[in-house]
Coordinates of C-alpha atoms in Angstrom, one line a residue:
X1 CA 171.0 136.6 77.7
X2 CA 167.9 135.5 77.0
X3 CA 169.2 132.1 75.4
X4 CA 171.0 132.1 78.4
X5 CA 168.3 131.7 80.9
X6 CA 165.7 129.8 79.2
X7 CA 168.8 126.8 79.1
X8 CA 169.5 127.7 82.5
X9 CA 165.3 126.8 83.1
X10 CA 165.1 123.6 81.0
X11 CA 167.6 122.1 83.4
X12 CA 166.4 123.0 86.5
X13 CA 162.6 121.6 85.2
X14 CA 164.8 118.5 84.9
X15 CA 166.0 118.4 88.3
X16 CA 163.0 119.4 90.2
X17 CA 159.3 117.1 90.3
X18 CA 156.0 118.0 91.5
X19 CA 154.5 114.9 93.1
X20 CA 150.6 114.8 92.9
X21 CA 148.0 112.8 94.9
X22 CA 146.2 111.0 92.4
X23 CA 142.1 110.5 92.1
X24 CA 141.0 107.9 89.3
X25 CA 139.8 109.3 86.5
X26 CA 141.0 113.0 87.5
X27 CA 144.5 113.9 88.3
X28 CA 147.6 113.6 86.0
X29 CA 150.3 111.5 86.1
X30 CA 153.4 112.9 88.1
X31 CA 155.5 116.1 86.5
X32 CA 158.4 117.5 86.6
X33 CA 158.4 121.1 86.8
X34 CA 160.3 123.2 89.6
X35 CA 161.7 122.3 93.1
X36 CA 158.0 122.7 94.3
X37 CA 156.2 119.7 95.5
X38 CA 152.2 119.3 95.0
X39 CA 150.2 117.5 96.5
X40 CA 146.6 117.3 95.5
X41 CA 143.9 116.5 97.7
X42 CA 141.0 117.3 95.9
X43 CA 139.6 119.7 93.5
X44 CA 135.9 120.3 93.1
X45 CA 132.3 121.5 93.2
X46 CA 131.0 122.8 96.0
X47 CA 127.9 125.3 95.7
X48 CA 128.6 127.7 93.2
X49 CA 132.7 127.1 93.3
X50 CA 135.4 125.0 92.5
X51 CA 137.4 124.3 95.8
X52 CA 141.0 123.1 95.7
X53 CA 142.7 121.9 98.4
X54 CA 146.6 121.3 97.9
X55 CA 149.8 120.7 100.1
X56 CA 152.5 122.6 98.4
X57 CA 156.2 122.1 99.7
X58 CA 158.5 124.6 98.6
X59 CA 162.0 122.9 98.9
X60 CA 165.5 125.8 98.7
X61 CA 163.5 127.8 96.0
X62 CA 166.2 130.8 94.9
X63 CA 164.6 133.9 94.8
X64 CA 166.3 137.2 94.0
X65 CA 166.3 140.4 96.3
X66 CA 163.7 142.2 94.2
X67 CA 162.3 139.8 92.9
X68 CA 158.8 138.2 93.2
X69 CA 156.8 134.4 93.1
X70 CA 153.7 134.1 92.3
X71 CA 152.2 130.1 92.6
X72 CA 148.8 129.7 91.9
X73 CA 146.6 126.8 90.9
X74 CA 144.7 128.1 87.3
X75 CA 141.5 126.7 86.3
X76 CA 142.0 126.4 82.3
X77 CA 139.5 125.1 79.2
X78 CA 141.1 126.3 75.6
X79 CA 141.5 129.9 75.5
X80 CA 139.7 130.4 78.9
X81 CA 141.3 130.8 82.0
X82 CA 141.2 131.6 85.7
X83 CA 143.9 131.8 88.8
X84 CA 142.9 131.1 91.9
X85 CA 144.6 133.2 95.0
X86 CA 148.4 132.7 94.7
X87 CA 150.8 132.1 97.2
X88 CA 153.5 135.4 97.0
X89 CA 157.3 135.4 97.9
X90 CA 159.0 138.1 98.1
X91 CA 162.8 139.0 97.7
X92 CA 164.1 140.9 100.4
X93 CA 164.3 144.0 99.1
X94 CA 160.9 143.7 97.5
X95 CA 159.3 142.8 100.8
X96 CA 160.6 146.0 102.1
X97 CA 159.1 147.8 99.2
X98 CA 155.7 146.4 99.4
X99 CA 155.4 147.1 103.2
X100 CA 156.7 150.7 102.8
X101 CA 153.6 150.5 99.9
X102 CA 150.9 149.0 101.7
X103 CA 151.5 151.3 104.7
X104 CA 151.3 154.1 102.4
X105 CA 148.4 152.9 100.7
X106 CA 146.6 151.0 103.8
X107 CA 145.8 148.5 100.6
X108 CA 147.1 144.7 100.7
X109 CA 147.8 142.8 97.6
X110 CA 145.1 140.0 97.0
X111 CA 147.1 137.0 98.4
X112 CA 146.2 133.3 99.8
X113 CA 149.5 133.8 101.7
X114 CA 152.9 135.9 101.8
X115 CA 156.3 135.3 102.3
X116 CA 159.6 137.0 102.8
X117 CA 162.8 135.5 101.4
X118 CA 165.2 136.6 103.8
X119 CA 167.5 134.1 104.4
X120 CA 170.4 134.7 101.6
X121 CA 167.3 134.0 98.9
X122 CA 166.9 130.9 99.3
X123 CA 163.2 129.6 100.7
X124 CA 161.8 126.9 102.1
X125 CA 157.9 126.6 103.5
X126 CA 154.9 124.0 103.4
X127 CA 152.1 125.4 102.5
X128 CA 147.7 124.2 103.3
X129 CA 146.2 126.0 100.3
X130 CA 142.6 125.8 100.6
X131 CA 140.3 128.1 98.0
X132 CA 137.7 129.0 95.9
X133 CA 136.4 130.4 93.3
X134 CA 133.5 130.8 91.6
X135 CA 132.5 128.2 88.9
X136 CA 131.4 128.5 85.7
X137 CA 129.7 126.4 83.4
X138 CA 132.6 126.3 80.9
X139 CA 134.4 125.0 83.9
X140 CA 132.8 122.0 83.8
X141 CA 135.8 120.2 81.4
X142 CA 138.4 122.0 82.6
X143 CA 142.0 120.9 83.7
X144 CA 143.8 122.6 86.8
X145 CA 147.3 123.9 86.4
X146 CA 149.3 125.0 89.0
X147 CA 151.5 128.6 87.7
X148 CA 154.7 129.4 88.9
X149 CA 155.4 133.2 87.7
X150 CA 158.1 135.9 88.4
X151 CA 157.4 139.7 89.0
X152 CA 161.1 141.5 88.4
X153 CA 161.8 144.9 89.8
X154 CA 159.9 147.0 87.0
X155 CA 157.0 145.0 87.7
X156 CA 157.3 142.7 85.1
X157 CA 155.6 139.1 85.2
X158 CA 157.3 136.1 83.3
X159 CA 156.0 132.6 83.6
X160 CA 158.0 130.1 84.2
X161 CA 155.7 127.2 84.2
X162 CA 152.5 125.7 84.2
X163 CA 151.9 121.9 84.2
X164 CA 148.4 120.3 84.8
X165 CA 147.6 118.8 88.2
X166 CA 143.9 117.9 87.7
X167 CA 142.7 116.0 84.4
X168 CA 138.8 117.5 85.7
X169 CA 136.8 119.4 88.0
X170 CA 135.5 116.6 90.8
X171 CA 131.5 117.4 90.9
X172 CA 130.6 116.6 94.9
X173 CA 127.2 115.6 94.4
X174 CA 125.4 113.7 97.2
X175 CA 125.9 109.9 97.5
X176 CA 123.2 107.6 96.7
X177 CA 122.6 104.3 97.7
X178 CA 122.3 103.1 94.6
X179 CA 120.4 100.3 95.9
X180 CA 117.3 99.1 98.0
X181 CA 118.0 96.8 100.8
X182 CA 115.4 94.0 99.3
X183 CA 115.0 90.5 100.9
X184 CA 113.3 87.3 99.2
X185 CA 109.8 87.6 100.8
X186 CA 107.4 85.3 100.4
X187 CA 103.7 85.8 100.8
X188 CA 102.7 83.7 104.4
X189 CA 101.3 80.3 104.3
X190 CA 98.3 80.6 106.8
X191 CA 97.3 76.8 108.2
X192 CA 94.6 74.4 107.2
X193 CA 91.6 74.4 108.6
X194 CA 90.4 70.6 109.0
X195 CA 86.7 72.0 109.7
X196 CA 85.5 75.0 108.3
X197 CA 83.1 76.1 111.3
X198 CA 81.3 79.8 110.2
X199 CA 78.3 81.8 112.0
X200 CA 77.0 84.3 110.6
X201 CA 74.6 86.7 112.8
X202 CA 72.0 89.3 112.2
X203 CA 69.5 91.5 113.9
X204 CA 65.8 91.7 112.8
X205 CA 63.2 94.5 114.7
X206 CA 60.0 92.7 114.7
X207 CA 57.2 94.6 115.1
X208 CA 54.1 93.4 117.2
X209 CA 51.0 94.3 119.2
X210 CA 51.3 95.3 122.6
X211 CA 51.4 91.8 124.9
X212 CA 51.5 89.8 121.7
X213 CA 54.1 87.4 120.5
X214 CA 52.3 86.5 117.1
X215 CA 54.5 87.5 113.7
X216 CA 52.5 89.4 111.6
X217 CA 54.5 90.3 108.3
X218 CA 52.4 93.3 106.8
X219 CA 52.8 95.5 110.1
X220 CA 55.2 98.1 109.8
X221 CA 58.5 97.0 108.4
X222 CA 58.0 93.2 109.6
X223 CA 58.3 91.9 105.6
X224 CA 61.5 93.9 105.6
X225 CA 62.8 92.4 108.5
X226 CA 61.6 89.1 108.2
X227 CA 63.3 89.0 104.5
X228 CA 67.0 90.1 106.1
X229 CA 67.1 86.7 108.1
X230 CA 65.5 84.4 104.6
X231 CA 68.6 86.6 102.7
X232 CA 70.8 85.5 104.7
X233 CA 69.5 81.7 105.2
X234 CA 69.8 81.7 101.4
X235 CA 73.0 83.0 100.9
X236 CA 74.6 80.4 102.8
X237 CA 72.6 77.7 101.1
X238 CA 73.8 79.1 97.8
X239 CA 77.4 78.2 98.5
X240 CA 78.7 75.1 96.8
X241 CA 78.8 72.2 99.7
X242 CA 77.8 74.4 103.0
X243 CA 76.0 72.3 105.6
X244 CA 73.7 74.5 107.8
X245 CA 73.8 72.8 111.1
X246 CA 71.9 75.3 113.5
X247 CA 70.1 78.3 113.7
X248 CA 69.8 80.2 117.2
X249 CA 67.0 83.0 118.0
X250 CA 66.8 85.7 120.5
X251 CA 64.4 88.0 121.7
X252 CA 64.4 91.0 124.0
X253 CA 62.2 93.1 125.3
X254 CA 61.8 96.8 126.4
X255 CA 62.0 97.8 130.0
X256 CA 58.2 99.0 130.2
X257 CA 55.6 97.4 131.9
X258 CA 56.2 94.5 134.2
X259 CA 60.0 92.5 134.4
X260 CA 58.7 88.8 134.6
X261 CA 55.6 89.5 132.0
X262 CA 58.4 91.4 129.5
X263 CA 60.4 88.2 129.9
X264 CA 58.1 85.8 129.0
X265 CA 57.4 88.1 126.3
X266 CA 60.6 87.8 124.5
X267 CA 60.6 83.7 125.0
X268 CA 57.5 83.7 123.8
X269 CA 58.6 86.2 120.6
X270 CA 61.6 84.6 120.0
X271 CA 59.3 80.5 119.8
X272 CA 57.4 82.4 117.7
X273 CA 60.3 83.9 115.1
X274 CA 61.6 80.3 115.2
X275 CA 58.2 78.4 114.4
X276 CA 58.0 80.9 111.5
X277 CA 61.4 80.5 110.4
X278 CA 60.9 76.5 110.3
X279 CA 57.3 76.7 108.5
X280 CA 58.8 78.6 105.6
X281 CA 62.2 76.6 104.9
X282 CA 62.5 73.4 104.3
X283 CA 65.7 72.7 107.0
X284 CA 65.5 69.3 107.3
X285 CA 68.0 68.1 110.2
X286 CA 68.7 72.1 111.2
X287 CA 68.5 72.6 114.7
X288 CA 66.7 75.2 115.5
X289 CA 66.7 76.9 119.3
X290 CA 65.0 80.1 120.6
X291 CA 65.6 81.6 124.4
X292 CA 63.7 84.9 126.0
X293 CA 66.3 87.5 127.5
X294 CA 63.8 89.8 128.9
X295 CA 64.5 93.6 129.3
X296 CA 67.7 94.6 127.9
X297 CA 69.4 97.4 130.1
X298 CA 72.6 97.2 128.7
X299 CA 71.7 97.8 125.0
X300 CA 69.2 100.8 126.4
X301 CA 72.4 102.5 127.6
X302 CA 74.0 102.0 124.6
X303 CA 71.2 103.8 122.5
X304 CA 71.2 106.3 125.2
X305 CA 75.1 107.3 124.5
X306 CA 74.1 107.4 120.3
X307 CA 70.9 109.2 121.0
X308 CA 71.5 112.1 118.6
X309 CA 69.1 114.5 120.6
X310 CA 69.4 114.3 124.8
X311 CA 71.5 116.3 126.0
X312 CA 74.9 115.2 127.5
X313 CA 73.9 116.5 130.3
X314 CA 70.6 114.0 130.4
X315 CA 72.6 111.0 128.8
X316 CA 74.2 111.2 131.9
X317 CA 72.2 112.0 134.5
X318 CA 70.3 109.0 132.9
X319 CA 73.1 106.7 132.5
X320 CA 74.4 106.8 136.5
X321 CA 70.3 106.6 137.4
X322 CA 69.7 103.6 135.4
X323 CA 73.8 102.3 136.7
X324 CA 73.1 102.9 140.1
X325 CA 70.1 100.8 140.9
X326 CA 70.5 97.2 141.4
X327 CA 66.4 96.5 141.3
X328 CA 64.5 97.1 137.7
X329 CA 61.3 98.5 139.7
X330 CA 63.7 101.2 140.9
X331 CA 64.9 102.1 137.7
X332 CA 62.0 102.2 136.0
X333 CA 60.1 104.5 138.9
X334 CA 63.3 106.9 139.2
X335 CA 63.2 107.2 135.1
X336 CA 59.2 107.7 135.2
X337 CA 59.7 110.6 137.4
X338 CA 63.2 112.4 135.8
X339 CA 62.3 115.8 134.8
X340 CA 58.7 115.4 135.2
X341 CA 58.8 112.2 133.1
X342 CA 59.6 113.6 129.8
X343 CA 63.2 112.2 129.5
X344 CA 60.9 108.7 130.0
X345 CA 58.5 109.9 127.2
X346 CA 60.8 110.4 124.6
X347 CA 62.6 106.8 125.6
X348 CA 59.4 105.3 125.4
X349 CA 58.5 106.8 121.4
X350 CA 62.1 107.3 120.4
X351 CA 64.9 104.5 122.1
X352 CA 62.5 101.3 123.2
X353 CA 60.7 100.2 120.3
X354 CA 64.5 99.5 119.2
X355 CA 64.7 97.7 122.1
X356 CA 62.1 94.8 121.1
X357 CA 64.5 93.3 118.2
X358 CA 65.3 89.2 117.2
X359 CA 69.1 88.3 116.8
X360 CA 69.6 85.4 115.1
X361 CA 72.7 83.3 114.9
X362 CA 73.5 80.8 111.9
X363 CA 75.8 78.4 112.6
X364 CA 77.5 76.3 109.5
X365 CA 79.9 74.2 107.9
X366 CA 81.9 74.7 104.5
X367 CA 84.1 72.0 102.3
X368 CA 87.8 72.5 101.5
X369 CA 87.7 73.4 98.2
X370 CA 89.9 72.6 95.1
X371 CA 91.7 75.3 93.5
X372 CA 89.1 74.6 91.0
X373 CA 86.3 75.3 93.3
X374 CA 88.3 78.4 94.7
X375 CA 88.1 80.0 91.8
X376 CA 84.5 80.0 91.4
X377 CA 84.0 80.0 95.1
X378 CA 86.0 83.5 95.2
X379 CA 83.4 85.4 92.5
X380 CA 80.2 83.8 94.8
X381 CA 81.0 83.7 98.1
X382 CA 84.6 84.6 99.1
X383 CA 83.4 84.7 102.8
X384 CA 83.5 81.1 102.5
X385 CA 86.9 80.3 102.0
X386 CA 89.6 80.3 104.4
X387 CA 92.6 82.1 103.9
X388 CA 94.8 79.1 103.3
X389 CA 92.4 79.0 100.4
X390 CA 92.8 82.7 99.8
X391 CA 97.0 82.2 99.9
X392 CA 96.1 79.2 97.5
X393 CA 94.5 81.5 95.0
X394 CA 96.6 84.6 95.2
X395 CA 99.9 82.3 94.5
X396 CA 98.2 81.9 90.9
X397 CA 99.5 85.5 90.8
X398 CA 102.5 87.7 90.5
X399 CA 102.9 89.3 94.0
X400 CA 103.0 92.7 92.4
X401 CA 100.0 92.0 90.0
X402 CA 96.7 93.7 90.8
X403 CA 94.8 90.5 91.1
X404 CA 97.1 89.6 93.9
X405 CA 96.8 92.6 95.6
X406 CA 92.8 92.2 94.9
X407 CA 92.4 88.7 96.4
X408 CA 94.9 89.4 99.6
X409 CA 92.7 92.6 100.1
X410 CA 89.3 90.8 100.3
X411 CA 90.7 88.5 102.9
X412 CA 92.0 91.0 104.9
X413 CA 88.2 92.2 105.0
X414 CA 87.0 88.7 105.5
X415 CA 89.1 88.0 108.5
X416 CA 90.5 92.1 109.5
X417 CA 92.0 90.3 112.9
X418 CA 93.7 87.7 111.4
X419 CA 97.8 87.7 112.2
X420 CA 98.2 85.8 108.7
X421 CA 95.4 88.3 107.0
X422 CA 97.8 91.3 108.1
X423 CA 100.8 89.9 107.2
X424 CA 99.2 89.3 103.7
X425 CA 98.3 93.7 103.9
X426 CA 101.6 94.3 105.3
X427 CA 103.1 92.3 102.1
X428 CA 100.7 94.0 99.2
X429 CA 102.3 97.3 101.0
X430 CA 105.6 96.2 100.9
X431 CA 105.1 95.4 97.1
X432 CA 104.1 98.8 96.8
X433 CA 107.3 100.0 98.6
X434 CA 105.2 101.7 101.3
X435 CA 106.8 99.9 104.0
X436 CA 106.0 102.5 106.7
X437 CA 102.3 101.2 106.1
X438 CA 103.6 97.7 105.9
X439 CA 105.3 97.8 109.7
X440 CA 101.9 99.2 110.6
X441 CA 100.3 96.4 109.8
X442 CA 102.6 94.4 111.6
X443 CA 101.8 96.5 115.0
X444 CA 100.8 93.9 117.7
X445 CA 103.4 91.0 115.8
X446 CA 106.7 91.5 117.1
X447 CA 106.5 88.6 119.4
X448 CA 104.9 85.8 116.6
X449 CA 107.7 83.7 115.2
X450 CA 105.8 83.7 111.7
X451 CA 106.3 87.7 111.0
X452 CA 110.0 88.0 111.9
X453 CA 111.4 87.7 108.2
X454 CA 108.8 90.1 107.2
X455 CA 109.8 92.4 110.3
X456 CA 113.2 92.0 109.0
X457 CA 112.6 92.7 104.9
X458 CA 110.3 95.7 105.8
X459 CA 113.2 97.2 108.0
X460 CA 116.1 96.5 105.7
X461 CA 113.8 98.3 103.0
X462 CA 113.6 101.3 105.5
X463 CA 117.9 100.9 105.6
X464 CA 117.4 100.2 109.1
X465 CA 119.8 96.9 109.1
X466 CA 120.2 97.1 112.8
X467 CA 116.7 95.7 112.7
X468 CA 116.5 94.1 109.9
X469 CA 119.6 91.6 111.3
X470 CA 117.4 91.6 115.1
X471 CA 114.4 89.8 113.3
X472 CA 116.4 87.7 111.0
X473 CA 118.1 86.1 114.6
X474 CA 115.6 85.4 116.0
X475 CA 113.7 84.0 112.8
X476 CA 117.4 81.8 112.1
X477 CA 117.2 81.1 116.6
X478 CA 113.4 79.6 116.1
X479 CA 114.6 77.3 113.2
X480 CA 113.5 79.0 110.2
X481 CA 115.5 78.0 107.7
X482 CA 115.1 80.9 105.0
X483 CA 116.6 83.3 107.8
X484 CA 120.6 82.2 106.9
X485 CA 119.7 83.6 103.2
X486 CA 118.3 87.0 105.0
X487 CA 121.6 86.9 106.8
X488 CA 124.0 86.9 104.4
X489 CA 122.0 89.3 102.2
X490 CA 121.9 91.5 105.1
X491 CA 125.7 91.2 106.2
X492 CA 126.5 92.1 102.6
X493 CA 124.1 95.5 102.4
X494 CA 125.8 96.5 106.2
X495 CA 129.2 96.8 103.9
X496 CA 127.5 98.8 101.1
X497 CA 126.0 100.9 104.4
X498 CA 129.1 101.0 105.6
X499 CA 130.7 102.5 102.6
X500 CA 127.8 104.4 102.1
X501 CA 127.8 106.4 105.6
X502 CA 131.5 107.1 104.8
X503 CA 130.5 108.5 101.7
X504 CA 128.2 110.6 103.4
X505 CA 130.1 111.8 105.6
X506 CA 132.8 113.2 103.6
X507 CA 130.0 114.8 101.7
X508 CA 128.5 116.5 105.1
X509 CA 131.8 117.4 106.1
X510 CA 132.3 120.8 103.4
X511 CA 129.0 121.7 103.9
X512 CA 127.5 120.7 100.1
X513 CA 123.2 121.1 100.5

């Protein structure tokens, strides 16, 4: 009898095929096994389980009165193994049994799903199996079977088959990129400068007797002061090929004492700061002018608002006193008698003698340099070189080098206001894949025509190609010609995006953190 049914199984696993959906890499190749149909959607990690998700067809299966089906996909590695929730189908009389047992019991048999065979024992059904168990590490080369057992009246199981479905385990770990968006930037070319015009400016608080205009160097700080302006005057002189064309001087005075005597004062002061300026150095052709601008409200105000010991409340009580009064002889008579005239005492010992103070203004004129001379130039006096000379110099350098990032960096400090000067920041940040610091250097550039590619590489880095492509058109619509390369870079990383987001998706869509 025995004989007798095992041939009597051997030709029905002829007749009957299992057809599976297959991944690369994972699934077997088709089977023959029973007249059940499998299709395999996908098996994997997800959490702490393996998932499998499977269509099963079950096409005029024959299935006994008392007799049970148990299919059931079975997670499998050697000797170890583990079934998943099967799918039951009962023989009629069975079904009878087990609901006479289960009302009994109040207990229900651990199924995915449960059928009756009712009609004459033959059954038909399609089947969304979706389920999980829990993973374990010896799971990780595993194969997936799907069972197909019988349970006989004495509650006997016999397998009938088990053929593999899944080569592996799918692992559903989070897409990556795999990439960074980059485009071929280039570090800016800033424009010559035909003339190198330069100023460079100063303040110097000369001390003098009261009514006096006469420089004396050994009162107070005067030496100190008097040594900031040569310091400067020789730096400049210093630097290979500068020109010094001019030098300007101005005086000021404080608000005490009368308003046409305190403006003579400072012209007289500020004749004087030149005359001493022209004795001591040997200027040759230097044109040297001086100019008086008397009492100097506005800077008083200033100091007022820094003071670090009036009160708020005084600053401005001051402030709209002094603002309010079109006539100096008014202001000075309304601050005598503020708060009994001590607010105007501490101005007088504390905020005006920084009033009396020299600017000075040095006007000049530097070569173009060689790269040569930039070299040297750079180590003496970098102030002096433009920053087409600076771009000059730091493309002696590998963008990502630190003496690239060094040379862009004093530039930046040279000329902080400078479109080309941030654009050369925003680069050395890029190079250091900060990017959100590079579009922040950037603020304020959106509508110059010479930042769009780098508006466009910094946003394609960030994966924003929407962006990226809005800067490139308009780069390629003001005739750049380097934007058609950006283009076609950028069309190709919007299809890896593309695929990508898809990715993602599918991902997102069972939930996997």
């Amino acid at each position: 009898m025995a004989v007798k049914y095992n041939i009597l199984s051997r030709l029905i696993l002829l007749k009957l095929q299992i057809v599976l959906l297959i991944f690369p890499g994972l699934l077997s190749a088709q089977q023959r096994v029973s007249n059940i149909r499998v299709v395999v959607h996908d098996v994997r990690v997800e959490k702490e389980n393996v998932r499998a998700v499977l269509d099963i067809e079950i096409s005029g299966m024959s299935v006994s009165a008392r007799e049970q089906i148990y299919l059931f996909p079975v997670i499998r590695s050697g000797t170890m193994e583990r079934a998943m929730l099967p799918v039951i189908i009962n023989g009629k009389i069975q079904q009878e049994v087990i609901e006479r047992n289960e009302r009994l019991s109040g207990k229900l048999e651990p199924a995915y799903a449960s059928f009756s065979a009712r009609n004459r024992g033959f059954f038909n059904e399609r089947i969304t199996y979706d389920s999980t168990i829990p993973f374990e590490d010896w799971m990780k080369d595993a194969q997936v079977g799907i069972a197909e057992e019988r349970r006989n009246c004495r509650c006997e199981f016999h397998r009938v088959s088990m053929e593999i479905i899944a080569n592996g385990i799918r692992s559903m770990e989070k897409p990556q990129r795999g990439e960074t968006y980059l485009l071929p930037v280039k570090i800016p070319q800033p424009p010559r400068e035909e003339i190198k015009r330069r100023s460079e400016t100063g303040e110097a608080q000369i001390i003098y007797t009261v009514n006096n205009a006469e420089i004396k160097p050994a009162l107070g700080n005067n030496q100190m002061e008097l040594d900031k302006i040569r310091g400067t005057i020789e730096n400049i002189r210093s630097a290979q090929g500068v020109k010094i064309n001019s030098i300007e001087i101005s005086s000021y005075a404080s608000p005490e004492g009368g308003w046409q005597n305190n403006q003579s004062l400072s012209e007289r002061r500020a004749a004087s700061l030149t005359a001493w300026i022209r004795r001591y150095y040997n200027l040759g052709s230097v044109e040297l002018t001086s100019r008086g601008y008397g009492e100097d409200w506005l800077r008083l105000v200033e100091y007022i608002k820094e003071d670090p010991v009036m009160s708020s409340f005084d600053k401005e009580d001051v402030i709209r006193l002094i603002q309010s009064m079109d006539y100096v002889s008014e202001r000075k008579n309304a601050l005598m008698r503020y708060k009994g005239g001590t607010i105007y005492q501490y101005l007088l010992s504390n905020v005006y003698p920084k009033l009396r103070r020299s600017a000075y203004r040095i006007k000049y004129t530097v070569p173009e340099y060689t790269l040569e001379s930039i070299r040297k130039v750079y180590k003496s006096h970098p102030e002096m070189l433009s920053l087409y000379e600076f771009y000059l110099l730091a493309n002696e350098y590998d963008p990502e080098s630190q003496q690239f990032k060094d040379i862009i960096t004093k530039a930046t400090r040279i000329y902080p206001n400078d479109k080309f000067s941030r654009m050369f920041m925003a680069l050395s940040s890029y190079q250091s894949a900060d990017t959100k610091m590079a579009l922040e250097y950037l603020k304020g550039l959106e509508n110059e025509p010479e930042a769009w590619l780098y508006f466009s590489a910094f946003h394609a880095m960030e994966y924003d190609l929407e962006n990226a492509e809005k800067y490139a058109l308009m780069a390629r619509k003001s005739g750049n010609p380097e934007a058609a390369e950006y283009l076609r870079l950028i069309n190709i990383y919007k299809e890896k995006e593309k695929n990508y987001q898809q990715e993602l998706k599918e991902w997102e869509k069972y939930g996997i953190e």
